[in-house]
mmCIF file of C-alpha atoms in Angstrom:
data_model
loop_
_atom_site.group_PDB
_atom_site.id
_atom_site.type_symbol
_atom_site.label_atom_id
_atom_site.label_comp_id
_atom_site.label_asym_id
_atom_site.label_seq_id
_atom_site.Cartn_x
_atom_site.Cartn_y
_atom_site.Cartn_z
ATOM 1 C CA MET A 24 -21.583 8.819 -0.838
ATOM 2 C CA LYS A 25 -20.611 7.603 -4.356
ATOM 3 C CA LEU A 26 -17.029 7.092 -4.587
ATOM 4 C CA VAL A 27 -15.073 7.305 -8.082
ATOM 5 C CA ALA A 28 -11.555 5.466 -7.306
ATOM 6 C CA PHE A 29 -8.474 5.620 -9.015
ATOM 7 C CA PRO A 30 -5.922 2.942 -7.853
ATOM 8 C CA TYR A 31 -2.313 2.515 -8.786
ATOM 9 C CA HIS A 32 -2.632 -1.022 -9.130
ATOM 10 C CA ASP A 33 -5.730 -2.062 -11.570
ATOM 11 C CA TRP A 34 -8.413 -4.774 -10.634
ATOM 12 C CA ARG A 35 -6.942 -7.290 -13.105
ATOM 13 C CA LYS A 36 -3.838 -7.384 -11.209
ATOM 14 C CA ALA A 37 -5.632 -7.638 -7.685
ATOM 15 C CA ASP A 38 -7.258 -10.399 -9.152
ATOM 16 C CA ALA A 39 -4.471 -12.154 -10.018
ATOM 17 C CA GLU A 40 -2.304 -11.406 -6.875
ATOM 18 C CA GLY A 41 -4.991 -10.667 -4.574
ATOM 19 C CA HIS A 42 -5.534 -7.536 -2.319
ATOM 20 C CA ARG A 43 -2.570 -6.766 -0.860
ATOM 21 C CA TRP A 44 -1.897 -3.012 -1.641
ATOM 22 C CA ARG A 45 -2.860 0.088 0.127
ATOM 23 C CA ASP A 46 -5.308 1.591 -2.298
ATOM 24 C CA ILE A 47 -7.500 -1.992 -3.086
ATOM 25 C CA HIS A 48 -7.483 -2.639 0.847
ATOM 26 C CA LEU A 49 -8.857 0.666 1.235
ATOM 27 C CA ILE A 50 -11.411 0.258 -1.690
ATOM 28 C CA ASP A 51 -12.563 -2.993 0.159
ATOM 29 C CA ALA A 52 -12.966 -1.208 3.459
ATOM 30 C CA PHE A 53 -14.545 1.922 1.831
ATOM 31 C CA ALA A 54 -17.194 -0.636 0.495
ATOM 32 C CA THR A 55 -18.541 -1.756 3.413
ATOM 33 C CA HIS A 56 -18.561 1.359 5.155
ATOM 34 C CA PRO A 57 -22.200 2.560 6.126
ATOM 35 C CA ASP A 58 -21.912 6.136 4.246
ATOM 36 C CA VAL A 59 -20.985 4.834 1.018
ATOM 37 C CA GLU A 60 -23.393 3.810 -1.858
ATOM 38 C CA ARG A 61 -21.469 3.020 -4.273
ATOM 39 C CA ILE A 62 -17.523 2.861 -5.616
ATOM 40 C CA LEU A 63 -16.920 3.100 -9.320
ATOM 41 C CA VAL A 64 -13.219 1.869 -9.758
ATOM 42 C CA ILE A 65 -11.236 3.245 -12.747
ATOM 43 C CA ASP A 66 -8.713 1.018 -14.151
ATOM 44 C CA ARG A 67 -5.982 2.049 -16.105
ATOM 45 C CA PRO A 68 -6.838 1.658 -19.828
ATOM 46 C CA VAL A 69 -5.664 -0.963 -21.550
ATOM 47 C CA SER A 70 -3.731 -0.883 -25.096
ATOM 48 C CA LEU A 71 -3.928 -2.903 -28.082
ATOM 49 C CA ALA A 72 -0.071 -3.737 -27.594
ATOM 50 C CA GLU A 73 -1.122 -5.211 -24.040
ATOM 51 C CA ARG A 74 -3.969 -7.260 -25.460
ATOM 52 C CA LEU A 75 -1.902 -8.933 -28.235
ATOM 53 C CA ALA A 76 0.860 -9.623 -25.687
ATOM 54 C CA GLY A 77 -1.612 -11.353 -23.955
ATOM 55 C CA ARG A 78 -0.930 -9.741 -20.529
ATOM 56 C CA GLY A 79 -3.698 -11.109 -18.456
ATOM 57 C CA PRO A 80 -7.508 -11.020 -19.082
ATOM 58 C CA ASP A 81 -9.253 -8.783 -21.196
ATOM 59 C CA PHE A 82 -11.577 -7.564 -18.706
ATOM 60 C CA VAL A 83 -12.145 -8.016 -14.910
ATOM 61 C CA ARG A 84 -13.969 -11.137 -13.736
ATOM 62 C CA GLY A 85 -17.612 -10.745 -12.277
ATOM 63 C CA MET A 86 -20.844 -9.664 -13.901
ATOM 64 C CA GLU A 87 -21.400 -7.471 -17.112
ATOM 65 C CA VAL A 88 -23.462 -4.259 -16.145
ATOM 66 C CA ALA A 89 -22.870 -2.520 -19.252
ATOM 67 C CA ARG A 90 -20.693 -2.471 -22.197
ATOM 68 C CA ARG A 91 -20.318 0.721 -24.878
ATOM 69 C CA THR A 92 -18.382 0.378 -27.998
ATOM 70 C CA THR A 93 -17.053 2.992 -30.534
ATOM 71 C CA ARG A 94 -14.864 3.069 -33.732
ATOM 72 C CA ALA A 95 -11.940 3.152 -31.734
ATOM 73 C CA SER A 96 -12.258 1.953 -28.462
ATOM 74 C CA ILE A 97 -14.400 -0.280 -25.911
ATOM 75 C CA ALA A 98 -15.311 0.452 -21.944
ATOM 76 C CA ARG A 99 -17.351 -2.181 -19.905
ATOM 77 C CA ILE A 100 -18.327 -1.958 -16.356
ATOM 78 C CA THR A 101 -18.075 -4.981 -14.545
ATOM 79 C CA ASN A 102 -19.774 -5.770 -10.943
ATOM 80 C CA VAL A 103 -17.070 -7.175 -8.587
ATOM 81 C CA ALA A 104 -18.335 -7.130 -5.181
ATOM 82 C CA GLU A 105 -21.125 -5.348 -3.307
ATOM 83 C CA ARG A 106 -20.987 -1.943 -3.859
ATOM 84 C CA ILE A 107 -17.880 -1.701 -6.090
ATOM 85 C CA ASP A 108 -18.044 -1.621 -10.166
ATOM 86 C CA VAL A 109 -15.085 -1.537 -12.130
ATOM 87 C CA LEU A 110 -14.478 0.161 -15.263
ATOM 88 C CA ASP A 111 -12.149 -1.367 -18.111
ATOM 89 C CA ILE A 112 -11.441 0.773 -21.182
ATOM 90 C CA HIS A 113 -9.815 -0.578 -24.192
ATOM 91 C CA VAL A 114 -7.923 1.645 -26.683
ATOM 92 C CA PRO A 115 -6.178 0.675 -29.806
ATOM 93 C CA ASP A 116 -2.616 2.003 -29.102
ATOM 94 C CA VAL A 117 0.067 0.354 -30.236
ATOM 95 C CA LEU A 118 3.313 2.153 -30.619
ATOM 96 C CA GLY A 119 2.834 4.759 -27.693
ATOM 97 C CA PRO A 120 2.666 1.854 -24.631
ATOM 98 C CA ILE A 121 6.053 0.222 -26.274
ATOM 99 C CA VAL A 122 7.658 3.163 -26.663
ATOM 100 C CA SER A 123 6.898 4.929 -23.414
ATOM 101 C CA ARG A 124 5.771 2.753 -21.118
ATOM 102 C CA ARG A 125 4.644 4.332 -18.010
ATOM 103 C CA ALA A 126 4.792 7.304 -19.151
ATOM 104 C CA TRP A 127 2.005 6.568 -21.642
ATOM 105 C CA TRP A 128 -0.480 6.571 -18.402
ATOM 106 C CA PHE A 129 -0.345 10.457 -18.360
ATOM 107 C CA ARG A 130 -1.340 10.514 -22.229
ATOM 108 C CA THR A 131 -4.011 7.877 -21.819
ATOM 109 C CA PHE A 132 -5.599 9.581 -18.835
ATOM 110 C CA ALA A 133 -5.896 12.792 -20.916
ATOM 111 C CA ASP A 134 -7.137 11.064 -24.171
ATOM 112 C CA ALA A 135 -10.610 12.238 -25.006
ATOM 113 C CA ARG A 136 -11.788 8.744 -25.768
ATOM 114 C CA VAL A 137 -10.776 7.477 -21.991
ATOM 115 C CA ILE A 138 -12.406 10.645 -20.708
ATOM 116 C CA ASP A 139 -15.558 10.067 -22.851
ATOM 117 C CA HIS A 140 -15.572 6.758 -21.216
ATOM 118 C CA ILE A 141 -15.220 7.786 -17.862
ATOM 119 C CA ARG A 142 -18.208 10.622 -18.160
ATOM 120 C CA TRP A 143 -20.395 7.540 -19.820
ATOM 121 C CA ALA A 144 -19.866 5.025 -16.846
ATOM 122 C CA VAL A 145 -20.712 7.781 -14.198
ATOM 123 C CA ALA A 146 -23.818 8.774 -16.246
ATOM 124 C CA GLU A 147 -24.488 5.055 -16.412
ATOM 125 C CA LEU A 148 -24.459 4.424 -12.700
ATOM 126 C CA GLY A 149 -25.834 7.407 -11.551
ATOM 127 C CA MET A 150 -23.368 9.087 -10.085
ATOM 128 C CA ASP A 151 -23.849 12.409 -10.691
ATOM 129 C CA ARG A 152 -21.166 14.656 -8.873
ATOM 130 C CA PRO A 153 -19.694 12.000 -7.177
ATOM 131 C CA HIS A 154 -16.372 12.129 -4.557
ATOM 132 C CA ALA A 155 -13.098 10.921 -5.795
ATOM 133 C CA VAL A 156 -10.130 9.220 -4.239
ATOM 134 C CA ALA A 157 -6.920 9.012 -6.376
ATOM 135 C CA TRP A 158 -3.668 7.587 -5.723
ATOM 136 C CA LEU A 159 -1.474 8.195 -8.548
ATOM 137 C CA PRO A 160 -0.572 11.595 -10.527
ATOM 138 C CA THR A 161 -1.478 10.480 -14.176
ATOM 139 C CA VAL A 162 -5.243 10.764 -13.835
ATOM 140 C CA ALA A 163 -5.093 15.149 -13.459
ATOM 141 C CA PRO A 164 -6.885 15.395 -16.465
ATOM 142 C CA ALA A 165 -9.571 12.823 -15.898
ATOM 143 C CA LEU A 166 -10.163 14.465 -12.525
ATOM 144 C CA GLY A 167 -10.564 18.109 -14.054
ATOM 145 C CA ALA A 168 -12.949 16.273 -16.502
ATOM 146 C CA LEU A 169 -14.998 14.619 -14.074
ATOM 147 C CA GLY A 170 -16.005 17.750 -11.676
ATOM 148 C CA PRO A 171 -15.885 15.859 -8.769
ATOM 149 C CA GLU A 172 -17.673 17.027 -5.597
ATOM 150 C CA ALA A 173 -14.810 16.645 -3.669
ATOM 151 C CA VAL A 174 -11.340 15.090 -4.189
ATOM 152 C CA LEU A 175 -8.837 13.300 -2.108
ATOM 153 C CA PHE A 176 -5.347 12.484 -3.234
ATOM 154 C CA ASP A 177 -3.590 9.500 -1.180
ATOM 155 C CA SER A 178 -0.140 9.015 -2.050
ATOM 156 C CA LEU A 179 1.632 5.577 -2.283
ATOM 157 C CA ASP A 180 5.408 5.124 -3.101
ATOM 158 C CA ASN A 181 5.886 8.910 -3.948
ATOM 159 C CA TRP A 182 6.803 9.264 -7.446
ATOM 160 C CA MET A 183 9.508 12.171 -7.169
ATOM 161 C CA ILE A 184 11.218 9.803 -4.714
ATOM 162 C CA HIS A 185 10.549 6.482 -5.683
ATOM 163 C CA PRO A 186 13.742 4.639 -7.382
ATOM 164 C CA GLY A 187 11.553 2.882 -9.795
ATOM 165 C CA LEU A 188 9.160 5.867 -10.935
ATOM 166 C CA ARG A 189 11.264 8.959 -10.437
ATOM 167 C CA ARG A 190 12.360 8.928 -13.982
ATOM 168 C CA HIS A 191 8.781 10.409 -14.448
ATOM 169 C CA ALA A 192 9.362 13.105 -11.921
ATOM 170 C CA THR A 193 8.424 15.923 -14.626
ATOM 171 C CA LEU A 194 5.253 14.199 -15.436
ATOM 172 C CA ALA A 195 4.547 13.417 -12.075
ATOM 173 C CA ALA A 196 5.310 17.177 -10.864
ATOM 174 C CA ALA A 197 2.893 18.565 -13.104
ATOM 175 C CA GLY A 198 0.522 15.572 -11.964
ATOM 176 C CA TYR A 199 0.980 16.935 -8.644
ATOM 177 C CA SER A 200 0.817 20.439 -9.499
ATOM 178 C CA ALA A 201 -3.077 20.497 -11.019
ATOM 179 C CA ILE A 202 -4.442 17.593 -8.675
ATOM 180 C CA LEU A 203 -3.248 18.892 -5.088
ATOM 181 C CA PRO A 204 -3.427 22.542 -4.783
ATOM 182 C CA SER A 205 -7.168 22.515 -5.256
ATOM 183 C CA ALA A 206 -7.610 18.902 -3.779
ATOM 184 C CA THR A 207 -9.965 18.627 -0.555
ATOM 185 C CA ALA A 208 -7.373 16.679 1.395
ATOM 186 C CA VAL A 209 -3.939 15.350 0.647
ATOM 187 C CA VAL A 210 -2.552 12.550 2.749
ATOM 188 C CA ALA A 211 1.068 10.662 2.616
ATOM 189 C CA SER A 212 1.753 7.306 4.189
ATOM 190 C CA ALA A 213 5.104 8.660 5.447
ATOM 191 C CA PRO A 214 6.827 11.628 6.164
ATOM 192 C CA ALA A 215 8.758 12.045 3.316
ATOM 193 C CA SER A 216 6.479 11.938 0.974
ATOM 194 C CA ARG A 217 4.560 14.257 3.032
ATOM 195 C CA ASP A 218 7.734 16.176 2.934
ATOM 196 C CA VAL A 219 7.654 16.141 -0.926
ATOM 197 C CA LEU A 220 3.934 16.831 -1.487
ATOM 198 C CA ARG A 221 4.136 20.030 0.508
ATOM 199 C CA GLN A 222 5.513 21.941 -2.496
ATOM 200 C CA TRP A 223 2.306 21.740 -3.817
ATOM 201 C CA ALA A 224 -0.549 21.273 -1.068
ATOM 202 C CA LEU A 225 -0.109 23.276 2.146
ATOM 203 C CA GLU A 226 -1.472 20.464 4.082
ATOM 204 C CA VAL A 227 -0.407 17.154 3.842
ATOM 205 C CA GLU A 228 -1.832 14.439 6.412
ATOM 206 C CA VAL A 229 0.032 11.651 7.065
ATOM 207 C CA ILE A 230 -1.915 8.634 7.678
ATOM 208 C CA PRO A 231 0.834 5.246 7.404
ATOM 209 C CA ASN A 232 -0.626 2.085 6.408
ATOM 210 C CA GLY A 233 -2.523 -0.566 8.219
ATOM 211 C CA VAL A 234 -3.860 -4.671 8.085
ATOM 212 C CA ASP A 235 -6.643 -6.673 8.258
ATOM 213 C CA PRO A 236 -5.902 -8.058 11.920
ATOM 214 C CA ALA A 237 -8.730 -10.744 10.904
ATOM 215 C CA ALA A 238 -6.721 -12.358 7.801
ATOM 216 C CA PHE A 239 -3.545 -13.163 9.905
ATOM 217 C CA ALA A 240 -5.349 -14.293 13.266
ATOM 218 C CA GLU A 241 -5.462 -18.074 12.224
ATOM 219 C CA ALA A 242 -2.364 -20.129 12.062
ATOM 220 C CA PRO A 243 -2.613 -22.265 9.018
ATOM 221 C CA PRO A 244 -0.415 -25.626 8.362
ATOM 222 C CA ARG A 245 2.940 -24.796 7.586
ATOM 223 C CA PRO A 246 3.949 -24.461 3.793
ATOM 224 C CA SER A 247 5.398 -27.303 2.398
ATOM 225 C CA ASP A 248 7.964 -25.452 0.536
ATOM 226 C CA LEU A 249 9.088 -23.346 3.676
ATOM 227 C CA PRO A 250 12.734 -24.308 4.360
ATOM 228 C CA PRO A 251 13.732 -26.117 7.992
ATOM 229 C CA GLY A 252 13.664 -23.500 10.764
ATOM 230 C CA PRO A 253 14.797 -21.504 12.569
ATOM 231 C CA VAL A 254 13.276 -19.414 9.649
ATOM 232 C CA VAL A 255 13.903 -15.634 9.557
ATOM 233 C CA GLY A 256 11.203 -14.310 7.106
ATOM 234 C CA TYR A 257 10.691 -11.575 4.583
ATOM 235 C CA ALA A 258 7.252 -11.059 2.435
ATOM 236 C CA GLY A 259 7.405 -8.049 -0.188
ATOM 237 C CA SER A 260 8.607 -7.368 -3.702
ATOM 238 C CA LEU A 261 12.326 -7.978 -4.287
ATOM 239 C CA ALA A 262 14.209 -4.627 -6.141
ATOM 240 C CA VAL A 263 16.824 -2.107 -5.125
ATOM 241 C CA ARG A 264 14.780 -1.275 -2.071
ATOM 242 C CA ILE A 265 16.543 -4.704 -0.405
ATOM 243 C CA ASP A 266 19.874 -4.276 1.394
ATOM 244 C CA VAL A 267 21.397 -6.982 -0.035
ATOM 245 C CA ALA A 268 24.786 -6.851 1.270
ATOM 246 C CA LEU A 269 23.129 -6.750 4.333
ATOM 247 C CA VAL A 270 21.153 -9.569 3.790
ATOM 248 C CA VAL A 271 24.322 -11.474 2.288
ATOM 249 C CA GLU A 272 26.449 -10.415 5.545
ATOM 250 C CA VAL A 273 23.644 -11.419 8.161
ATOM 251 C CA ALA A 274 23.118 -14.934 6.416
ATOM 252 C CA ARG A 275 26.886 -15.609 5.899
ATOM 253 C CA ALA A 276 27.026 -14.976 10.067
ATOM 254 C CA MET A 277 24.328 -17.342 10.503
ATOM 255 C CA PRO A 278 24.587 -20.502 8.140
ATOM 256 C CA ASP A 279 22.252 -22.301 10.838
ATOM 257 C CA VAL A 280 19.282 -19.887 10.071
ATOM 258 C CA SER A 281 17.060 -20.061 6.904
ATOM 259 C CA PHE A 282 16.369 -16.563 5.409
ATOM 260 C CA VAL A 283 13.353 -16.790 3.448
ATOM 261 C CA PHE A 284 12.222 -14.137 0.827
ATOM 262 C CA ILE A 285 8.591 -14.541 -0.574
ATOM 263 C CA GLY A 286 7.741 -11.912 -3.358
ATOM 264 C CA GLN A 287 8.095 -10.706 -7.230
ATOM 265 C CA VAL A 288 11.376 -10.398 -8.272
ATOM 266 C CA LEU A 289 11.288 -7.081 -10.047
ATOM 267 C CA GLN A 290 15.045 -6.201 -10.512
ATOM 268 C CA SER A 291 17.008 -9.469 -10.771
ATOM 269 C CA SER A 292 20.379 -8.150 -11.241
ATOM 270 C CA ALA A 293 19.565 -5.638 -7.824
ATOM 271 C CA ILE A 294 19.475 -9.134 -6.072
ATOM 272 C CA GLU A 295 21.900 -11.460 -7.733
ATOM 273 C CA PRO A 296 24.444 -11.549 -5.052
ATOM 274 C CA MET A 297 21.493 -13.471 -2.628
ATOM 275 C CA ARG A 298 20.859 -16.271 -5.273
ATOM 276 C CA HIS A 299 24.434 -17.536 -4.106
ATOM 277 C CA VAL A 300 24.195 -18.001 -0.668
ATOM 278 C CA PRO A 301 22.907 -21.290 0.286
ATOM 279 C CA ASN A 302 20.826 -20.775 3.174
ATOM 280 C CA ILE A 303 18.884 -17.613 1.289
ATOM 281 C CA HIS A 304 15.543 -19.042 0.009
ATOM 282 C CA LEU A 305 13.789 -17.174 -2.685
ATOM 283 C CA LEU A 306 10.646 -18.720 -2.641
ATOM 284 C CA GLY A 307 8.987 -16.720 -5.495
ATOM 285 C CA ASP A 308 5.459 -14.558 -5.388
ATOM 286 C CA LYS A 309 2.871 -15.846 -3.434
ATOM 287 C CA HIS A 310 -1.114 -15.038 -3.759
ATOM 288 C CA TYR A 311 -1.939 -12.903 -1.187
ATOM 289 C CA ALA A 312 -4.756 -15.115 0.388
ATOM 290 C CA PHE A 313 -1.283 -17.708 1.578
ATOM 291 C CA LEU A 314 0.778 -15.382 2.734
ATOM 292 C CA PRO A 315 -0.733 -15.480 6.369
ATOM 293 C CA ALA A 316 0.437 -19.457 6.115
ATOM 294 C CA TYR A 317 3.843 -18.394 5.672
ATOM 295 C CA LEU A 318 4.239 -15.159 7.953
ATOM 296 C CA ALA A 319 2.871 -17.671 10.815
ATOM 297 C CA HIS A 320 5.926 -20.032 10.294
ATOM 298 C CA PHE A 321 8.219 -17.280 10.244
ATOM 299 C CA ASP A 322 10.523 -17.263 13.899
ATOM 300 C CA VAL A 323 11.339 -13.810 13.017
ATOM 301 C CA ALA A 324 10.077 -11.062 10.623
ATOM 302 C CA TRP A 325 12.497 -8.584 8.850
ATOM 303 C CA ILE A 326 12.720 -5.343 6.623
ATOM 304 C CA PRO A 327 16.256 -5.251 5.650
ATOM 305 C CA HIS A 328 15.703 -2.221 3.281
ATOM 306 C CA VAL A 329 18.127 0.525 2.074
ATOM 307 C CA VAL A 330 18.213 3.556 3.754
ATOM 308 C CA GLY A 331 18.778 6.922 2.087
ATOM 309 C CA ALA A 332 18.808 6.673 -1.545
ATOM 310 C CA GLY A 333 17.127 3.863 -2.082
ATOM 311 C CA GLU A 334 13.887 4.862 0.105
ATOM 312 C CA SER A 335 10.620 4.776 -1.654
ATOM 313 C CA GLY A 336 8.710 7.179 0.664
ATOM 314 C CA GLY A 337 6.325 4.688 1.777
ATOM 315 C CA ASP A 338 5.397 2.844 4.803
ATOM 316 C CA PRO A 339 5.853 -0.864 5.049
ATOM 317 C CA ILE A 340 2.375 -2.639 4.987
ATOM 318 C CA LYS A 341 4.325 -5.704 5.752
ATOM 319 C CA MET A 342 5.003 -4.326 9.156
ATOM 320 C CA TYR A 343 1.387 -4.488 10.327
ATOM 321 C CA GLU A 344 1.046 -7.898 8.727
ATOM 322 C CA TYR A 345 4.248 -9.040 10.681
ATOM 323 C CA TRP A 346 2.579 -7.550 13.715
ATOM 324 C CA ALA A 347 -0.666 -9.234 13.064
ATOM 325 C CA ALA A 348 0.620 -12.468 12.733
ATOM 326 C CA GLY A 349 2.280 -11.928 16.053
ATOM 327 C CA ARG A 350 5.929 -11.712 14.574
ATOM 328 C CA GLU A 351 8.679 -10.032 16.237
ATOM 329 C CA VAL A 352 9.996 -7.585 13.848
ATOM 330 C CA VAL A 353 14.005 -6.265 12.968
ATOM 331 C CA ALA A 354 13.724 -3.655 10.611
ATOM 332 C CA SER A 355 16.068 -0.955 8.934
ATOM 333 C CA ARG A 356 15.850 2.658 10.180
ATOM 334 C CA ILE A 357 13.874 3.759 6.767
ATOM 335 C CA ASP A 358 12.263 6.275 7.208
ATOM 336 C CA GLY A 359 9.434 6.821 9.479
ATOM 337 C CA LEU A 360 9.905 3.921 11.855
ATOM 338 C CA ASP A 361 11.600 5.248 14.633
ATOM 339 C CA ARG A 362 8.280 6.311 15.619
ATOM 340 C CA TRP A 363 7.751 2.567 16.252
ATOM 341 C CA ALA A 364 10.912 1.917 17.990
ATOM 342 C CA ASP A 365 9.209 0.633 21.147
ATOM 343 C CA ARG A 366 7.601 -2.178 18.587
ATOM 344 C CA LEU A 367 10.112 -2.948 16.154
ATOM 345 C CA HIS A 368 14.132 -3.919 17.039
ATOM 346 C CA LEU A 369 15.720 -1.404 14.826
ATOM 347 C CA LEU A 370 18.688 -2.323 13.334
ATOM 348 C CA ASP A 371 22.194 -0.310 13.160
ATOM 349 C CA ASP A 372 24.422 -2.446 10.970
ATOM 350 C CA GLY A 373 24.743 -5.984 9.945
ATOM 351 C CA ALA A 374 26.613 -7.338 13.412
ATOM 352 C CA HIS A 375 23.510 -5.639 15.275
ATOM 353 C CA ALA A 376 20.942 -7.341 13.078
ATOM 354 C CA VAL A 377 22.816 -10.822 13.303
ATOM 355 C CA ALA A 378 22.704 -10.044 17.583
ATOM 356 C CA LEU A 379 19.293 -9.173 17.313
ATOM 357 C CA ILE A 380 18.229 -12.005 15.374
ATOM 358 C CA ARG A 381 20.071 -14.423 17.396
ATOM 359 C CA GLY A 382 19.306 -13.168 20.600
ATOM 360 C CA LEU A 383 15.267 -13.544 19.292
ATOM 361 C CA LEU A 384 15.792 -17.146 18.415
ATOM 362 C CA THR A 385 17.362 -17.617 21.981
ATOM 363 C CA ASP A 386 14.939 -15.484 23.871
ATOM 364 C CA THR A 387 18.055 -13.316 25.330
ATOM 365 C CA VAL A 388 16.733 -10.243 23.619
ATOM 366 C CA GLN A 389 13.753 -9.123 25.080
ATOM 367 C CA ALA A 390 10.507 -9.636 23.023
ATOM 368 C CA LYS A 391 8.228 -6.558 21.886
ATOM 369 C CA ARG A 392 5.041 -8.555 21.238
ATOM 370 C CA ALA A 393 3.729 -5.909 19.661
ATOM 371 C CA THR A 394 -0.158 -6.015 18.186
ATOM 372 C CA VAL A 395 -1.777 -3.624 15.802
ATOM 373 C CA PRO A 396 -2.931 -0.546 17.081
ATOM 374 C CA PRO A 397 -6.701 0.096 16.841
ATOM 375 C CA ASP A 398 -6.067 3.095 14.501
ATOM 376 C CA ARG A 399 -3.862 1.010 12.069
ATOM 377 C CA THR A 400 -6.963 -1.018 10.510
ATOM 378 C CA TRP A 401 -7.768 -0.663 6.854
ATOM 379 C CA ASP A 402 -11.294 0.032 8.304
ATOM 380 C CA ALA A 403 -9.970 2.475 10.788
ATOM 381 C CA ILE A 404 -7.913 4.128 7.769
ATOM 382 C CA ALA A 405 -11.081 4.195 5.656
ATOM 383 C CA GLY A 406 -13.223 6.011 8.074
ATOM 384 C CA ARG A 407 -10.708 8.484 8.546
ATOM 385 C CA LEU A 408 -10.222 9.508 4.697
ATOM 386 C CA LEU A 409 -14.094 9.259 4.030
ATOM 387 C CA SER A 410 -14.344 11.954 7.123
ATOM 388 C CA LEU A 411 -11.663 14.158 5.237
ATOM 389 C CA LEU A 412 -13.817 13.429 1.983
ATOM 390 C CA ALA A 413 -16.703 14.879 3.615
ATOM 391 C CA SER A 414 -15.368 17.401 4.916
ATOM 392 C CA ALA A 415 -15.185 19.291 1.645
ATOM 393 C CA PRO A 416 -17.094 22.718 2.296
#
């Protein structure tokens, strides 16, 4: 099988921050599957405005396979790993990306120059009638022009309900309506996304996230910037999904405990109250390769997310990473986590969170000692998705 993949997270970002997201994890897993011959990853086209602003390297790192220059744009195919090539496309747009920002993605994948470069790359690599996997609704025009043998749409955070994406809900709905009705298979990582996507697809299979257990099997030395224990830790981006009121309440009730947050701050104003609590430590973003060292030295891991309107419709990868690292997990009752009640300590409110954490630290709350379920590895998930693709008539 030859795959053309349209990830939400481009390969340049993965190079810089590590392979930490569902789409990139799965591309890596596809590349090791015996049924996959080659993968062409279509990175989001880069505008001249972004290049002038110096946002990252011009092209992904790796060995150049082919390059194509037209009067108005540049395309390069780069081999980045065994069986994985990445297509970078540069377009001369300046005003559009500045004014429209993420909405520009929808227009750029309808751009004739971009579609022409994608067709060139597919032909250059001998990928006639490939299978396609898409993780975002912006690529509908490119998929339509490509005419793949089969299409799998794998929803990440749902653009219709995600707090940071739903301002583009109208454009996203048009993309979903163009891709999903005729897709070979439609997959969501959590029930909330499934329920939204069913307005365009009769069948939506929920396939939750996973982890590479081997990456978290070791116990590396304690990172030097971890504060003294006991440590209650969180690993993930910091934005409106964090239940800041809960975090502040719990941290103030447990001044002898260090509450550590590892991750990129996406919305500084949303977490501002956390900066004023002395035992809350914001350690910033860490490359994914260093994450196992931090998780290995958490005494308790937690997921203090907003429940309800602030949810993203996704399934937290961090939960599986916590399990792979052997951590006890305390979590808010966000959508879909009830199915893991025998593996998690689900909290009801701040006082309950304090009781759970204190009990786990003092061994007065029974530990769940959860491990990663066999079907929740990236290899297992990749195998299931490929079987769905192969089911095309």
